mmCIF file of C-alpha atoms and ligand atoms in Angstrom:
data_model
loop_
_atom_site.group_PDB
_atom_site.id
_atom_site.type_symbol
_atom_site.label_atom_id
_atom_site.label_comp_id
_atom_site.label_asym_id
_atom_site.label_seq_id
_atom_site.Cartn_x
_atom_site.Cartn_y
_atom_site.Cartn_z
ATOM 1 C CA UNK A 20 113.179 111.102 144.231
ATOM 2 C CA UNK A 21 112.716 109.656 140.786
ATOM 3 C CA UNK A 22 109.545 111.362 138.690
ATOM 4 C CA UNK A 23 106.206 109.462 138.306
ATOM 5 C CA UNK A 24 105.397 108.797 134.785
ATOM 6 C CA UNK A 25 101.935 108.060 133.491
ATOM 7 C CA UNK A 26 101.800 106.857 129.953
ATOM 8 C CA UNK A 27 98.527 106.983 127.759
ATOM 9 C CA UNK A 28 98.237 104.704 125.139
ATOM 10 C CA UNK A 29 95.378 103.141 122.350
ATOM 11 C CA UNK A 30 96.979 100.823 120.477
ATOM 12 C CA UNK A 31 100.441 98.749 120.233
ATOM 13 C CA UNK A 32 102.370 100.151 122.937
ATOM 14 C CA UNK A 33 105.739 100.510 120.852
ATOM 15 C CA UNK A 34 107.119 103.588 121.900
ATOM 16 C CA UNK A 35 105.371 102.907 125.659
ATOM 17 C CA UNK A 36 108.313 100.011 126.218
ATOM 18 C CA UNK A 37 110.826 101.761 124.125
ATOM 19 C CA UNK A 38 110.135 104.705 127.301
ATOM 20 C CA UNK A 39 109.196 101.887 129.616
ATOM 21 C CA UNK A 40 112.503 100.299 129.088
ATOM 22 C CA UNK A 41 115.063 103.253 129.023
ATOM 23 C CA UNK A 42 113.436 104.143 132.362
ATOM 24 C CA UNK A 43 116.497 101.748 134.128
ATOM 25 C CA UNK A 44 118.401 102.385 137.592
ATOM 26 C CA UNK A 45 120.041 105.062 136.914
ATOM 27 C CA UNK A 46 117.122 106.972 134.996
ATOM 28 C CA UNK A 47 115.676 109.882 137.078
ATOM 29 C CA UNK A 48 111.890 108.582 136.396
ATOM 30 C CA UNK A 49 109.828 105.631 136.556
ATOM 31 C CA UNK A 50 106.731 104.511 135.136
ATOM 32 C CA UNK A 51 103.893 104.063 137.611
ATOM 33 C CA UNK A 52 101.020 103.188 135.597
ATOM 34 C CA UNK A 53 100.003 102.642 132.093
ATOM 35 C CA UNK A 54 96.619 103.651 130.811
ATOM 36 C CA UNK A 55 94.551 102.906 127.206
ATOM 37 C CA UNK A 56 91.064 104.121 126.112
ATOM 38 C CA UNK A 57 90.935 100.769 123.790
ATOM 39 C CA UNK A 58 90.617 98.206 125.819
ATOM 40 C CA UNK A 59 91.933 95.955 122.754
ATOM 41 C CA UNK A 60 95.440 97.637 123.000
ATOM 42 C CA UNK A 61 98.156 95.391 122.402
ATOM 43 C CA UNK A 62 100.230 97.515 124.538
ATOM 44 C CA UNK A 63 98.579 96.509 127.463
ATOM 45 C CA UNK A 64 99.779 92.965 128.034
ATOM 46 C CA UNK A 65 102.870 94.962 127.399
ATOM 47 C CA UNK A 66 102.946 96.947 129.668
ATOM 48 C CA UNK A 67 101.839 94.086 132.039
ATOM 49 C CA UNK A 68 104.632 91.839 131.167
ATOM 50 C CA UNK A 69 106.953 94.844 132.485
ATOM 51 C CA UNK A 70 105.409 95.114 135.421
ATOM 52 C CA UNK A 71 103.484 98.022 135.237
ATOM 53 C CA UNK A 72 100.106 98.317 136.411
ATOM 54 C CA UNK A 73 97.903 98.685 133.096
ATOM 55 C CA UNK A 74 94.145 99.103 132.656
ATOM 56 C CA UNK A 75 91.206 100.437 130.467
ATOM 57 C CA UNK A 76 89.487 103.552 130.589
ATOM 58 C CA UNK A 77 87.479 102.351 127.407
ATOM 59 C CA UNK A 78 85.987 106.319 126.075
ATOM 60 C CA UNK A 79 82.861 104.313 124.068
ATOM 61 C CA UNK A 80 81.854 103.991 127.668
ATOM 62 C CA UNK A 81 80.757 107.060 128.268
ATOM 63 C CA UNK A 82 77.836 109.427 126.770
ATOM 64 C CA UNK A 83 80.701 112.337 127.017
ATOM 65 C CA UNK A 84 84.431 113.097 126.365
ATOM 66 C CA UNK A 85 83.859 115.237 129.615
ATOM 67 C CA UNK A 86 82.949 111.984 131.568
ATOM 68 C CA UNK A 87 85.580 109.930 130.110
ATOM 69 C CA UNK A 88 88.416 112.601 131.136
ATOM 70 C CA UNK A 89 86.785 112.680 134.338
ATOM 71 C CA UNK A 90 87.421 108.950 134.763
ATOM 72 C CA UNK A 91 91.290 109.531 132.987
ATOM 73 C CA UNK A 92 91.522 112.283 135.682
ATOM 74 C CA UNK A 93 90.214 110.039 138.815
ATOM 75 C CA UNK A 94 93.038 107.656 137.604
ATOM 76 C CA UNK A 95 96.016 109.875 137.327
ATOM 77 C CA UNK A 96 94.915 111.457 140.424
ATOM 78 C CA UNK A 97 95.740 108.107 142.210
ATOM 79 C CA UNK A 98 98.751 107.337 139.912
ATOM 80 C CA UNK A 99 99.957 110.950 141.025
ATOM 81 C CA UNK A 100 102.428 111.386 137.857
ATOM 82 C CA UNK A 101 104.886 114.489 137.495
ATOM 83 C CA UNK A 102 104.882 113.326 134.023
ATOM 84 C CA UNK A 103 102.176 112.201 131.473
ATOM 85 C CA UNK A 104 103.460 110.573 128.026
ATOM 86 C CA UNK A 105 100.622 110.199 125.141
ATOM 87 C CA UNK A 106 101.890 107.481 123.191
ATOM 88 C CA UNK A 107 100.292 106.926 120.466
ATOM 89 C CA UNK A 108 97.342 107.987 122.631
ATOM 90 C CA UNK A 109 94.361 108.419 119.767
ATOM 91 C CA UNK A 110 91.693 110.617 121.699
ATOM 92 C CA UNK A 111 91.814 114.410 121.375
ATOM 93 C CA UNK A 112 92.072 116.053 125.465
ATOM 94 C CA UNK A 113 89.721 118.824 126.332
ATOM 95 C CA UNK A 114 91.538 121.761 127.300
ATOM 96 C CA UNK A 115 89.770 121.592 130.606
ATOM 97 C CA UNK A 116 91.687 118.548 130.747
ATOM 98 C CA UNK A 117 95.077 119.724 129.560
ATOM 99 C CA UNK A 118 94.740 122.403 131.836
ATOM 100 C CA UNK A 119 94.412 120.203 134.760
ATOM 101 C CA UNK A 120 97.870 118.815 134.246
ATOM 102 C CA UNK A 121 99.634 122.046 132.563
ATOM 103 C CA UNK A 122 102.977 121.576 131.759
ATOM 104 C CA UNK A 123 102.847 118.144 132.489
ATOM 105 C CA UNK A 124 101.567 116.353 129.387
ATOM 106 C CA UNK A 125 104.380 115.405 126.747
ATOM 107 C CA UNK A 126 103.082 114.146 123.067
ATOM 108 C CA UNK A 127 104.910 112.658 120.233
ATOM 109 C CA UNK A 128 103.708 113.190 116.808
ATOM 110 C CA UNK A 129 104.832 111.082 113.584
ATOM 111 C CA UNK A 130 105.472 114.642 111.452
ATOM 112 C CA UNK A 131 108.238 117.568 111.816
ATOM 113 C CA UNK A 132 106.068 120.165 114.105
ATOM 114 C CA UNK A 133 104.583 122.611 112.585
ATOM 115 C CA UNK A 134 103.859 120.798 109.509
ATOM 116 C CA UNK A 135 101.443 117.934 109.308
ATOM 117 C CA UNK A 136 99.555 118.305 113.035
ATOM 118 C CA UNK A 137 96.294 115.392 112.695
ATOM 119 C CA UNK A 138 96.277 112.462 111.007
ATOM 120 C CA UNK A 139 97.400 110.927 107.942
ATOM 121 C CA UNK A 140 100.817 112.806 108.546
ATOM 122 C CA UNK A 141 103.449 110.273 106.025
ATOM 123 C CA UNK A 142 100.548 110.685 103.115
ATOM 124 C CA UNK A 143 100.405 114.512 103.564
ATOM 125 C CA UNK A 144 104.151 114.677 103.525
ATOM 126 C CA UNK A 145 104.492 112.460 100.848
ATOM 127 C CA UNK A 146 101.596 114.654 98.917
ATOM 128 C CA UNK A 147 103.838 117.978 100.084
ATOM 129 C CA UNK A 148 106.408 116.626 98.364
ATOM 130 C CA UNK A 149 108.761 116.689 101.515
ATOM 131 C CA UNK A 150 112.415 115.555 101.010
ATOM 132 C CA UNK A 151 112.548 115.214 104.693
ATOM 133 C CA UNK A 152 109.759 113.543 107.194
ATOM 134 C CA UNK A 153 110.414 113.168 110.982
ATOM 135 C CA UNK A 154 108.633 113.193 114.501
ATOM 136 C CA UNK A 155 108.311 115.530 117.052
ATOM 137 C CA UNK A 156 107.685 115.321 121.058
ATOM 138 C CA UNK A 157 106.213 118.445 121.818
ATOM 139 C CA UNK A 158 104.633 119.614 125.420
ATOM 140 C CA UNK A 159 100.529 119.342 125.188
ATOM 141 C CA UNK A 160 98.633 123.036 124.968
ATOM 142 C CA UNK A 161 94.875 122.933 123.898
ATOM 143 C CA UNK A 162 96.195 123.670 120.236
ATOM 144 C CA UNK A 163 96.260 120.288 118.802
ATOM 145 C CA UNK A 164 99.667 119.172 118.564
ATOM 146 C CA UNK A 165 101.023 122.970 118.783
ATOM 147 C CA UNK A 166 103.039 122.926 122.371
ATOM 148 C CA UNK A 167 106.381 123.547 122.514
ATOM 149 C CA UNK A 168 108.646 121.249 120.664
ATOM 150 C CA UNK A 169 111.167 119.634 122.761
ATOM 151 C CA UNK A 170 112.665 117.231 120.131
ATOM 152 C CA UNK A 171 112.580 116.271 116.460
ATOM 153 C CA UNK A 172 114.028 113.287 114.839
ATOM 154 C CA UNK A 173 114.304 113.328 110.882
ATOM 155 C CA UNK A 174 114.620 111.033 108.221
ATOM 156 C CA UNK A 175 115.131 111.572 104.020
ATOM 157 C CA UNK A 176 111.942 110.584 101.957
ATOM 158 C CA UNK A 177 113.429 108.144 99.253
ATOM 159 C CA UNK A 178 111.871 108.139 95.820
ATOM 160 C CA UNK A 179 109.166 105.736 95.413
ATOM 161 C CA UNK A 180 108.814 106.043 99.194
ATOM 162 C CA UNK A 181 104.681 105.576 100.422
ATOM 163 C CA UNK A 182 103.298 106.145 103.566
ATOM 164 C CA UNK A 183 103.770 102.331 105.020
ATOM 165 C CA UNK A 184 107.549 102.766 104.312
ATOM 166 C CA UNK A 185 108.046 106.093 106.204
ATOM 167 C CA UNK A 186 106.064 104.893 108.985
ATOM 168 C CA UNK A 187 108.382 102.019 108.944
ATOM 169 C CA UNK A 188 111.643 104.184 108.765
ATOM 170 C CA UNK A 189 110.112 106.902 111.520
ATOM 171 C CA UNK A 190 109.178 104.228 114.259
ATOM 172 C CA UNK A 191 112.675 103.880 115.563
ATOM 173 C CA UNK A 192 113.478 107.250 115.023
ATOM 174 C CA UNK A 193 110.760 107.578 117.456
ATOM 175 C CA UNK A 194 111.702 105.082 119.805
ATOM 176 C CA UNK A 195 115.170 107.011 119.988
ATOM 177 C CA UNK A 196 113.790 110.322 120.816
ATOM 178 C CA UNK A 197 110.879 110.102 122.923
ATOM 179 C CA UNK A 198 113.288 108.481 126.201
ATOM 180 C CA UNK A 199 115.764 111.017 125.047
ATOM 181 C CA UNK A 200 113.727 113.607 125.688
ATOM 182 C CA UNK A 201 111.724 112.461 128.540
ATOM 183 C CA UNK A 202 114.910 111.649 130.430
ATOM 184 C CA UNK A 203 115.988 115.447 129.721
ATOM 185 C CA UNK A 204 112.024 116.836 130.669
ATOM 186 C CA UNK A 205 112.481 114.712 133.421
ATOM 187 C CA UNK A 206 115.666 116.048 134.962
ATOM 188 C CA UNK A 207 114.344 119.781 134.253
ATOM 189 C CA UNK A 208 111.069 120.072 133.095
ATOM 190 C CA UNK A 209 111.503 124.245 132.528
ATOM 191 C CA UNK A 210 114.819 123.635 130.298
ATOM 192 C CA UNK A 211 114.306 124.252 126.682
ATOM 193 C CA UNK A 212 115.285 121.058 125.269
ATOM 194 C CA UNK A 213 115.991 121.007 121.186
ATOM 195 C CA UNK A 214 116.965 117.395 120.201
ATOM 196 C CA UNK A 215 117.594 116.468 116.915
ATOM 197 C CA UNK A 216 118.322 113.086 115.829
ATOM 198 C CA UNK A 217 119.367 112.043 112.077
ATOM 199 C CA UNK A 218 117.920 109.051 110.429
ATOM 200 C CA UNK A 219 118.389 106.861 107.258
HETATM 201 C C1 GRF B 321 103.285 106.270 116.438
HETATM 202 O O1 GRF B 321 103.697 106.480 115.120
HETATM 203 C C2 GRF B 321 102.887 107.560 117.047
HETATM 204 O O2 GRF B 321 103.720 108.635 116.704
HETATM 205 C C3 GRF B 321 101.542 107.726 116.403
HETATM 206 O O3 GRF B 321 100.958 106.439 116.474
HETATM 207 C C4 GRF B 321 101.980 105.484 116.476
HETATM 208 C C5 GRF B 321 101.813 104.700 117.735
HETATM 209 O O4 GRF B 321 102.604 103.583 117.776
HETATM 210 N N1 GRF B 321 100.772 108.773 116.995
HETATM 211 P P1 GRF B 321 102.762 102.758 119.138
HETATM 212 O O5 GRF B 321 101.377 102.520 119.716
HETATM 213 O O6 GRF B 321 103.634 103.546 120.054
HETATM 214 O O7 GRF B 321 103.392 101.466 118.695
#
């Protein structure tokens, strides 16, 4: 029986299709419902255009982040995913809420894990002086963006490079190794997966 996959997005959806798409026949998951907390997201009429079912759980809503993850929670719960992807998924999770779906909940994160966890990760490595930048998919823990890293993709940080470029470069990287490792999670979610990809 293929694997349920829930994916949580907030803005435009890219690596949602890239996972989305590699999701094929042959592909031991599927996606069964993509969710965003903007209800602006471009990735929404993405998602519908694949034919997934796609709505808003729209977090200004709601006086708390408690009652918004209660409504995220209500949703999965009738999705019933083995598998939840944040993808490019811009609210912080409680970890009441993590907890709820431990060892579930798979992230990716525009920076090589450990370094950079947050925001503003291509300026901070760029400021670090990095001669390398990447992403990571990592599993979710409460520790914001400190699970266990199941995959890293890197690329070199050319001179005269600024953030807008490496975000550029990354993207694809990205779209490479979040199906690459999902497919792997999703055949055996206990392995230890280490994926490295190599980018221009
Ligand atoms: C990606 O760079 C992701 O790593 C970061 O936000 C971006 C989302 O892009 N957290 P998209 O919505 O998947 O196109």
């Amino acid at each position: 029986m293929k694997k349920r996959v829930a994916i949580l997005i907030s803005g435009g959806g890219s690596n949602m299709v890239a996972l989305a798409r590699s999701m094929g026949a042959d592909h031991p998951a599927k996606p069964v419902l993509v969710l965003s907390n903007n209800p602006d997201a471009a990735g929404l009429q993405k998602a519908a255009d694949l034919g997934i079912p796609a709505s808003t759980i729209d977090h200004r809503q709601f006086s708390t982040r408690t009652a918004f993850e209660d409504q995220l929670h209500t949703a999965l719960l009738l999705a019933k995913p083995d598998i939840i992807c944040l993808a490019g998924f811009m609210r912080i999770l409680t970890p009441e809420f993590i907890g709820k779906w431990q060892g579930k909940i798979l992230n990716i994160h525009p920076s090589i894990l450990p370094l950079f966890p947050g925001l503003h990760t291509h300026q901070r490595a760029l400021d670090a002086g990095m001669a390398v930048h990447g992403c990571s998919v990592h599993l979710v823990t409460p520790e914001l963006d400190g699970g266990p890293i199941l995959g890293q993709a890197v690329i070199p940080v050319n001179t005269g490079d600024n953030p807008a470029d490496l975000a550029a470069r990354l993207l694809p990287m990205e779209h490479r190794l979040y199906p690459k490792v999902l497919r792997e999670f999703a055949l055996n979610s206990k392995a230890k997966t280490s994926l490295l990809i190599q980018g221009k």
